[in-house]
PDB file of C-alpha atoms in Angstrom:
ATOM      1  CA  ALA A   1     100.369  88.053  96.090  1.00 65.00           C
ATOM      2  CA  GLN A   2     101.489  86.389  99.497  1.00 79.00           C
ATOM      3  CA  LYS A   3     103.696  88.574 101.825  1.00 88.00           C
ATOM      4  CA  VAL A   4     106.456  87.965 104.165  1.00 93.00           C
ATOM      5  CA  THR A   5     106.138  91.177 106.546  1.00 94.00           C
ATOM      6  CA  GLN A   6     109.240  91.959 108.619  1.00 95.00           C
ATOM      7  CA  ALA A   7     107.535  94.682 111.170  1.00 95.00           C
ATOM      8  CA  GLN A   8     110.987  96.062 112.197  1.00 96.00           C
ATOM      9  CA  THR A   9     112.754  97.889 109.720  1.00 93.00           C
ATOM     10  CA  GLU A  10     115.311  98.684 112.282  1.00 95.00           C
ATOM     11  CA  ILE A  11     116.421  97.722 116.004  1.00 97.00           C
ATOM     12  CA  SER A  12     119.312  98.706 117.918  1.00 97.00           C
ATOM     13  CA  VAL A  13     120.472  96.938 121.242  1.00 97.00           C
ATOM     14  CA  VAL A  14     123.322  96.632 123.458  1.00 97.00           C
ATOM     15  CA  GLU A  15     125.691  94.237 123.709  1.00 97.00           C
ATOM     16  CA  LYS A  16     124.523  91.059 125.738  1.00 97.00           C
ATOM     17  CA  GLU A  17     120.778  92.093 125.269  1.00 97.00           C
ATOM     18  CA  ASP A  18     118.478  89.369 124.049  1.00 97.00           C
ATOM     19  CA  VAL A  19     116.491  90.436 120.952  1.00 98.00           C
ATOM     20  CA  THR A  20     113.875  88.850 118.788  1.00 98.00           C
ATOM     21  CA  LEU A  21     113.323  89.714 115.010  1.00 98.00           C
ATOM     22  CA  ASP A  22     109.574  89.146 114.145  1.00 97.00           C
ATOM     23  CA  CYS A  23     108.513  87.757 111.065  1.00 97.00           C
ATOM     24  CA  VAL A  24     104.814  87.234 109.861  1.00 97.00           C
ATOM     25  CA  TYR A  25     103.599  85.216 106.507  1.00 95.00           C
ATOM     26  CA  GLU A  26     100.757  84.801 104.658  1.00 92.00           C
ATOM     27  CA  THR A  27     100.116  81.549 102.509  1.00 86.00           C
ATOM     28  CA  ARG A  28      97.546  79.746 100.428  1.00 85.00           C
ATOM     29  CA  ASP A  29      99.670  76.353 100.381  1.00 82.00           C
ATOM     30  CA  THR A  30      98.982  73.592 102.895  1.00 82.00           C
ATOM     31  CA  THR A  31     102.993  72.650 102.791  1.00 84.00           C
ATOM     32  CA  TYR A  32     105.557  75.426 102.681  1.00 87.00           C
ATOM     33  CA  TYR A  33     108.767  76.078 103.720  1.00 89.00           C
ATOM     34  CA  LEU A  34     109.989  79.257 105.966  1.00 92.00           C
ATOM     35  CA  PHE A  35     113.541  80.459 105.964  1.00 93.00           C
ATOM     36  CA  TRP A  36     115.831  83.345 107.861  1.00 95.00           C
ATOM     37  CA  TYR A  37     118.919  84.588 105.991  1.00 94.00           C
ATOM     38  CA  LYS A  38     121.702  87.006 107.234  1.00 95.00           C
ATOM     39  CA  GLN A  39     123.192  89.807 105.031  1.00 93.00           C
ATOM     40  CA  PRO A  40     126.397  91.069 106.756  1.00 92.00           C
ATOM     41  CA  PRO A  41     127.528  94.566 105.538  1.00 88.00           C
ATOM     42  CA  SER A  42     129.640  92.177 102.920  1.00 85.00           C
ATOM     43  CA  GLY A  43     126.147  92.021 101.288  1.00 85.00           C
ATOM     44  CA  GLU A  44     126.027  88.076 100.838  1.00 86.00           C
ATOM     45  CA  LEU A  45     123.398  86.384 102.031  1.00 89.00           C
ATOM     46  CA  VAL A  46     124.074  83.823 104.469  1.00 90.00           C
ATOM     47  CA  PHE A  47     121.836  80.765 105.272  1.00 90.00           C
ATOM     48  CA  LEU A  48     120.437  80.403 108.676  1.00 93.00           C
ATOM     49  CA  ILE A  49     117.738  78.159 108.874  1.00 91.00           C
ATOM     50  CA  ARG A  50     114.896  76.217 106.917  1.00 89.00           C
ATOM     51  CA  ARG A  51     112.189  74.964 108.627  1.00 90.00           C
ATOM     52  CA  ASN A  52     108.940  72.592 107.026  1.00 88.00           C
ATOM     53  CA  SER A  53     105.249  73.675 108.117  1.00 88.00           C
ATOM     54  CA  PHE A  54     104.684  70.472 109.514  1.00 87.00           C
ATOM     55  CA  ASP A  55     107.220  71.092 112.153  1.00 84.00           C
ATOM     56  CA  GLU A  56     106.258  73.519 114.799  1.00 82.00           C
ATOM     57  CA  GLN A  57     108.928  72.105 117.019  1.00 82.00           C
ATOM     58  CA  ASN A  58     111.347  75.405 118.563  1.00 84.00           C
ATOM     59  CA  GLU A  59     114.907  74.776 117.286  1.00 85.00           C
ATOM     60  CA  ILE A  60     117.930  76.354 119.265  1.00 87.00           C
ATOM     61  CA  SER A  61     121.300  76.618 117.712  1.00 89.00           C
ATOM     62  CA  GLY A  62     123.620  78.120 120.115  1.00 93.00           C
ATOM     63  CA  ARG A  63     122.928  81.819 120.388  1.00 95.00           C
ATOM     64  CA  TYR A  64     119.922  81.549 117.775  1.00 95.00           C
ATOM     65  CA  SER A  65     116.576  80.525 118.560  1.00 94.00           C
ATOM     66  CA  TRP A  66     113.621  80.403 116.248  1.00 94.00           C
ATOM     67  CA  ASN A  67     109.626  80.262 117.150  1.00 94.00           C
ATOM     68  CA  PHE A  68     107.251  78.815 114.841  1.00 94.00           C
ATOM     69  CA  GLN A  69     103.541  79.330 115.250  1.00 93.00           C
ATOM     70  CA  LYS A  70     101.530  78.224 112.688  1.00 91.00           C
ATOM     71  CA  SER A  71      98.261  79.600 114.540  1.00 91.00           C
ATOM     72  CA  THR A  72      99.466  82.968 114.081  1.00 94.00           C
ATOM     73  CA  SER A  73     101.773  82.432 110.780  1.00 94.00           C
ATOM     74  CA  SER A  74     104.294  83.465 112.478  1.00 95.00           C
ATOM     75  CA  PHE A  75     108.394  82.819 112.480  1.00 95.00           C
ATOM     76  CA  ASN A  76     110.352  84.596 115.027  1.00 97.00           C
ATOM     77  CA  PHE A  77     113.826  84.767 115.303  1.00 97.00           C
ATOM     78  CA  THR A  78     115.784  85.457 118.580  1.00 97.00           C
ATOM     79  CA  ILE A  79     119.305  86.098 119.353  1.00 97.00           C
ATOM     80  CA  THR A  80     120.206  85.293 122.706  1.00 96.00           C
ATOM     81  CA  ALA A  81     123.309  87.374 124.150  1.00 97.00           C
ATOM     82  CA  SER A  82     123.790  89.776 121.065  1.00 97.00           C
ATOM     83  CA  GLN A  83     127.435  90.348 120.079  1.00 97.00           C
ATOM     84  CA  VAL A  84     128.591  93.123 117.910  1.00 96.00           C
ATOM     85  CA  VAL A  85     129.157  90.321 115.112  1.00 95.00           C
ATOM     86  CA  ASP A  86     125.401  90.142 115.252  1.00 97.00           C
ATOM     87  CA  SER A  87     124.972  93.359 113.279  1.00 96.00           C
ATOM     88  CA  ALA A  88     123.315  92.588 109.923  1.00 96.00           C
ATOM     89  CA  VAL A  89     119.984  92.579 107.882  1.00 95.00           C
ATOM     90  CA  TYR A  90     117.984  89.309 108.498  1.00 97.00           C
ATOM     91  CA  PHE A  91     115.668  88.515 106.188  1.00 95.00           C
ATOM     92  CA  CYS A  92     112.700  85.915 106.363  1.00 95.00           C
ATOM     93  CA  ALA A  93     110.902  84.028 103.646  1.00 92.00           C
ATOM     94  CA  ARG A  94     108.843  81.762 102.443  1.00 89.00           C
ATOM     95  CA  GLY A  95     109.230  78.817  99.766  1.00 78.00           C
ATOM     96  CA  ASN A  96     108.913  77.378  97.471  1.00 66.00           C
ATOM     97  CA  MET A  97     109.599  80.242  95.030  1.00 68.00           C
ATOM     98  CA  LEU A  98     111.277  82.085  97.898  1.00 77.00           C
ATOM     99  CA  THR A  99     109.425  85.443  98.743  1.00 85.00           C
ATOM    100  CA  PHE A 100     111.428  87.788 101.225  1.00 90.00           C
ATOM    101  CA  GLY A 101     110.411  89.640 103.891  1.00 92.00           C
ATOM    102  CA  GLY A 102     111.806  93.783 103.610  1.00 92.00           C
ATOM    103  CA  GLY A 103     114.405  92.961 106.477  1.00 94.00           C
ATOM    104  CA  THR A 104     115.188  93.914 109.648  1.00 96.00           C
ATOM    105  CA  ARG A 105     118.494  96.121 110.148  1.00 95.00           C
ATOM    106  CA  LEU A 106     120.036  94.980 113.614  1.00 97.00           C
ATOM    107  CA  MET A 107     122.975  96.849 115.438  1.00 97.00           C
ATOM    108  CA  VAL A 108     124.294  95.856 118.421  1.00 97.00           C
ATOM    109  CA  LYS A 109     126.474  98.503 120.272  1.00 96.00           C
ATOM    110  CA  PRO A 110     129.618  97.795 122.111  1.00 95.00           C
TER     111      PRO A 110
ATOM    112  CA  SER B   1     131.592  71.304  96.633  1.00 84.00           C
ATOM    113  CA  GLN B   2     129.161  73.477  95.331  1.00 85.00           C
ATOM    114  CA  THR B   3     130.119  77.455  94.508  1.00 90.00           C
ATOM    115  CA  ILE B   4     128.521  80.015  92.694  1.00 94.00           C
ATOM    116  CA  HIS B   5     130.044  83.175  91.258  1.00 94.00           C
ATOM    117  CA  GLN B   6     129.086  86.383  89.660  1.00 95.00           C
ATOM    118  CA  TRP B   7     130.571  89.482  87.978  1.00 95.00           C
ATOM    119  CA  PRO B   8     131.260  92.136  88.048  1.00 96.00           C
ATOM    120  CA  ALA B   9     131.244  92.710  91.535  1.00 94.00           C
ATOM    121  CA  THR B  10     130.977  96.334  90.875  1.00 96.00           C
ATOM    122  CA  LEU B  11     129.591  98.604  87.913  1.00 96.00           C
ATOM    123  CA  VAL B  12     129.174 102.170  87.404  1.00 97.00           C
ATOM    124  CA  GLN B  13     126.750 102.775  83.665  1.00 96.00           C
ATOM    125  CA  PRO B  14     125.448 105.842  82.290  1.00 97.00           C
ATOM    126  CA  VAL B  15     121.850 106.231  81.562  1.00 97.00           C
ATOM    127  CA  GLY B  16     120.825 104.466  78.510  1.00 96.00           C
ATOM    128  CA  SER B  17     124.173 101.673  78.446  1.00 97.00           C
ATOM    129  CA  PRO B  18     123.816  98.419  78.133  1.00 97.00           C
ATOM    130  CA  LEU B  19     124.305  95.783  80.913  1.00 96.00           C
ATOM    131  CA  SER B  20     125.390  92.169  81.153  1.00 97.00           C
ATOM    132  CA  LEU B  21     125.645  90.524  84.612  1.00 97.00           C
ATOM    133  CA  GLU B  22     127.108  86.824  84.944  1.00 97.00           C
ATOM    134  CA  CYS B  23     126.549  84.315  87.181  1.00 97.00           C
ATOM    135  CA  THR B  24     127.999  80.667  86.964  1.00 97.00           C
ATOM    136  CA  VAL B  25     127.524  77.917  89.028  1.00 95.00           C
ATOM    137  CA  GLU B  26     130.393  74.719  89.683  1.00 94.00           C
ATOM    138  CA  GLY B  27     130.051  71.540  91.293  1.00 92.00           C
ATOM    139  CA  THR B  28     126.162  70.965  91.046  1.00 89.00           C
ATOM    140  CA  SER B  29     124.088  70.218  87.696  1.00 88.00           C
ATOM    141  CA  ASN B  30     120.701  71.080  86.662  1.00 90.00           C
ATOM    142  CA  PRO B  31     120.219  73.716  89.212  1.00 92.00           C
ATOM    143  CA  ASN B  32     117.488  76.019  89.552  1.00 91.00           C
ATOM    144  CA  LEU B  33     118.770  79.700  89.100  1.00 94.00           C
ATOM    145  CA  TYR B  34     117.306  83.269  90.148  1.00 93.00           C
ATOM    146  CA  TRP B  35     118.087  86.574  89.783  1.00 94.00           C
ATOM    147  CA  TYR B  36     116.873  89.081  92.990  1.00 93.00           C
ATOM    148  CA  ARG B  37     117.291  92.808  92.972  1.00 93.00           C
ATOM    149  CA  GLN B  38     118.073  94.511  96.299  1.00 90.00           C
ATOM    150  CA  ALA B  39     117.451  98.329  96.049  1.00 80.00           C
ATOM    151  CA  ALA B  40     119.383 100.701  98.445  1.00 73.00           C
ATOM    152  CA  GLY B  41     117.424 100.194 101.903  1.00 68.00           C
ATOM    153  CA  ARG B  42     114.569  97.447 100.707  1.00 71.00           C
ATOM    154  CA  GLY B  43     114.283  94.084 100.526  1.00 82.00           C
ATOM    155  CA  LEU B  44     114.981  91.125  98.266  1.00 88.00           C
ATOM    156  CA  GLN B  45     112.964  90.998  95.099  1.00 88.00           C
ATOM    157  CA  LEU B  46     112.607  88.468  92.319  1.00 88.00           C
ATOM    158  CA  LEU B  47     113.581  89.248  89.258  1.00 92.00           C
ATOM    159  CA  PHE B  48     114.056  86.111  87.346  1.00 93.00           C
ATOM    160  CA  TYR B  49     113.973  82.570  87.920  1.00 90.00           C
ATOM    161  CA  SER B  50     115.178  79.708  85.658  1.00 93.00           C
ATOM    162  CA  VAL B  51     114.483  75.681  85.881  1.00 90.00           C
ATOM    163  CA  GLY B  52     116.473  75.050  82.436  1.00 91.00           C
ATOM    164  CA  ILE B  53     118.415  75.987  79.977  1.00 94.00           C
ATOM    165  CA  GLY B  54     116.289  78.433  77.782  1.00 91.00           C
ATOM    166  CA  GLN B  55     113.669  78.235  80.518  1.00 92.00           C
ATOM    167  CA  ILE B  56     113.048  81.787  81.699  1.00 92.00           C
ATOM    168  CA  SER B  57     110.382  83.005  84.068  1.00 89.00           C
ATOM    169  CA  SER B  58     110.016  86.416  84.767  1.00 88.00           C
ATOM    170  CA  GLU B  59     108.383  87.584  87.890  1.00 81.00           C
ATOM    171  CA  VAL B  60     108.646  91.609  87.459  1.00 79.00           C
ATOM    172  CA  PRO B  61     107.872  93.463  84.172  1.00 66.00           C
ATOM    173  CA  GLN B  62     110.948  95.757  83.637  1.00 79.00           C
ATOM    174  CA  ASN B  63     113.582  96.395  81.204  1.00 89.00           C
ATOM    175  CA  LEU B  64     115.869  93.693  82.129  1.00 94.00           C
ATOM    176  CA  SER B  65     115.995  90.571  80.892  1.00 95.00           C
ATOM    177  CA  ALA B  66     117.398  87.279  81.195  1.00 96.00           C
ATOM    178  CA  SER B  67     119.179  84.074  79.483  1.00 96.00           C
ATOM    179  CA  ARG B  68     120.554  80.635  80.346  1.00 96.00           C
ATOM    180  CA  PRO B  69     122.433  79.705  77.494  1.00 95.00           C
ATOM    181  CA  GLN B  70     124.224  77.111  79.307  1.00 95.00           C
ATOM    182  CA  ASP B  71     123.158  74.882  82.303  1.00 94.00           C
ATOM    183  CA  ARG B  72     125.034  76.567  84.968  1.00 95.00           C
ATOM    184  CA  GLN B  73     125.166  79.857  83.434  1.00 96.00           C
ATOM    185  CA  PHE B  74     122.552  82.587  83.818  1.00 97.00           C
ATOM    186  CA  ILE B  75     122.853  86.198  82.648  1.00 97.00           C
ATOM    187  CA  LEU B  76     121.037  89.633  83.728  1.00 97.00           C
ATOM    188  CA  SER B  77     120.772  91.817  80.637  1.00 96.00           C
ATOM    189  CA  SER B  78     119.345  95.764  79.672  1.00 96.00           C
ATOM    190  CA  LYS B  79     119.714  96.954  76.368  1.00 95.00           C
ATOM    191  CA  LYS B  80     119.302 100.892  78.088  1.00 95.00           C
ATOM    192  CA  LEU B  81     119.567 100.923  81.484  1.00 96.00           C
ATOM    193  CA  LEU B  82     117.419 103.535  83.435  1.00 95.00           C
ATOM    194  CA  LEU B  83     118.272 105.295  86.634  1.00 94.00           C
ATOM    195  CA  SER B  84     115.928 103.191  88.601  1.00 91.00           C
ATOM    196  CA  ASP B  85     118.119  99.903  87.778  1.00 93.00           C
ATOM    197  CA  SER B  86     120.458 101.023  90.148  1.00 92.00           C
ATOM    198  CA  GLY B  87     121.048  98.295  93.013  1.00 93.00           C
ATOM    199  CA  PHE B  88     122.464  95.228  94.441  1.00 94.00           C
ATOM    200  CA  TYR B  89     121.719  92.237  92.124  1.00 95.00           C
ATOM    201  CA  LEU B  90     122.423  88.532  93.636  1.00 94.00           C
ATOM    202  CA  CYS B  91     122.477  85.739  91.672  1.00 95.00           C
ATOM    203  CA  ALA B  92     121.376  82.065  93.390  1.00 93.00           C
ATOM    204  CA  TRP B  93     120.420  78.751  93.314  1.00 92.00           C
ATOM    205  CA  THR B  94     119.299  75.612  94.615  1.00 88.00           C
ATOM    206  CA  ARG B  95     119.383  71.918  93.893  1.00 80.00           C
ATOM    207  CA  GLY B  96     116.460  70.439  91.713  1.00 65.00           C
ATOM    208  CA  ARG B  97     112.563  71.117  92.482  1.00 60.00           C
ATOM    209  CA  GLY B  98     111.023  72.612  96.013  1.00 58.00           C
ATOM    210  CA  SER B  99     112.325  74.352  98.690  1.00 62.00           C
ATOM    211  CA  GLY B 100     115.541  73.618  98.987  1.00 71.00           C
ATOM    212  CA  GLU B 101     118.129  76.600 100.896  1.00 81.00           C
ATOM    213  CA  LEU B 102     118.984  79.192  98.260  1.00 86.00           C
ATOM    214  CA  PHE B 103     122.564  79.736  98.236  1.00 89.00           C
ATOM    215  CA  PHE B 104     123.745  83.604  97.162  1.00 91.00           C
ATOM    216  CA  GLY B 105     126.579  84.768  95.148  1.00 92.00           C
ATOM    217  CA  GLU B 106     128.872  87.453  96.030  1.00 91.00           C
ATOM    218  CA  GLY B 107     126.261  90.192  94.693  1.00 93.00           C
ATOM    219  CA  SER B 108     126.853  92.756  91.958  1.00 95.00           C
ATOM    220  CA  ARG B 109     126.346  96.405  92.620  1.00 94.00           C
ATOM    221  CA  LEU B 110     125.030  98.534  90.303  1.00 95.00           C
ATOM    222  CA  THR B 111     125.123 102.210  89.933  1.00 95.00           C
ATOM    223  CA  VAL B 112     123.626 103.884  87.150  1.00 95.00           C
ATOM    224  CA  LEU B 113     124.343 107.847  86.670  1.00 95.00           C
TER     225      LEU B 113
END
């Protein structure tokens, strides 16, 4: 099976710190999509980003940024100036039939 | 706009009892539908997916089954629940083929005692 690995099971930071969530994936496909989802305590998964394998440009959206490195099969997610509301479990996933990583629980303390 | 709903939100069932979780999508047609399970403290595991009415693919062998009696309805069932079936079940849909964004329902928390 082509896995998605999120090696960090849990990260704890203090508010306003920057934090990077790692994601490494396996694939035999030449074209594929990568995703990040956020799961707040309510449980519902919230879509954050989709990235096509052809597009290796890094993307920034407010305090969120993503670093896609095809050479190392990594798609890391950075939150700048973290806030308590960022506390959640974050999942990296690879398409077409989405395979999810195990998730990283981020706790941001005030 | 499209919406997805699943119910019940919370369910406590004894071992050996049947299960039926329902999921419906509104505002779109011919969606791809998915059931995922999230065991406590773990990641998401794809259980079933469906590309059309009556078309079900199973990713993991288990005592669960899925059915799609209507285009926008997806049902997860079991004839006899096991303790290991406890978890958080999420229904999701995508538009058509390919790797579109997955839209998730609110989730159903199942506890088997």
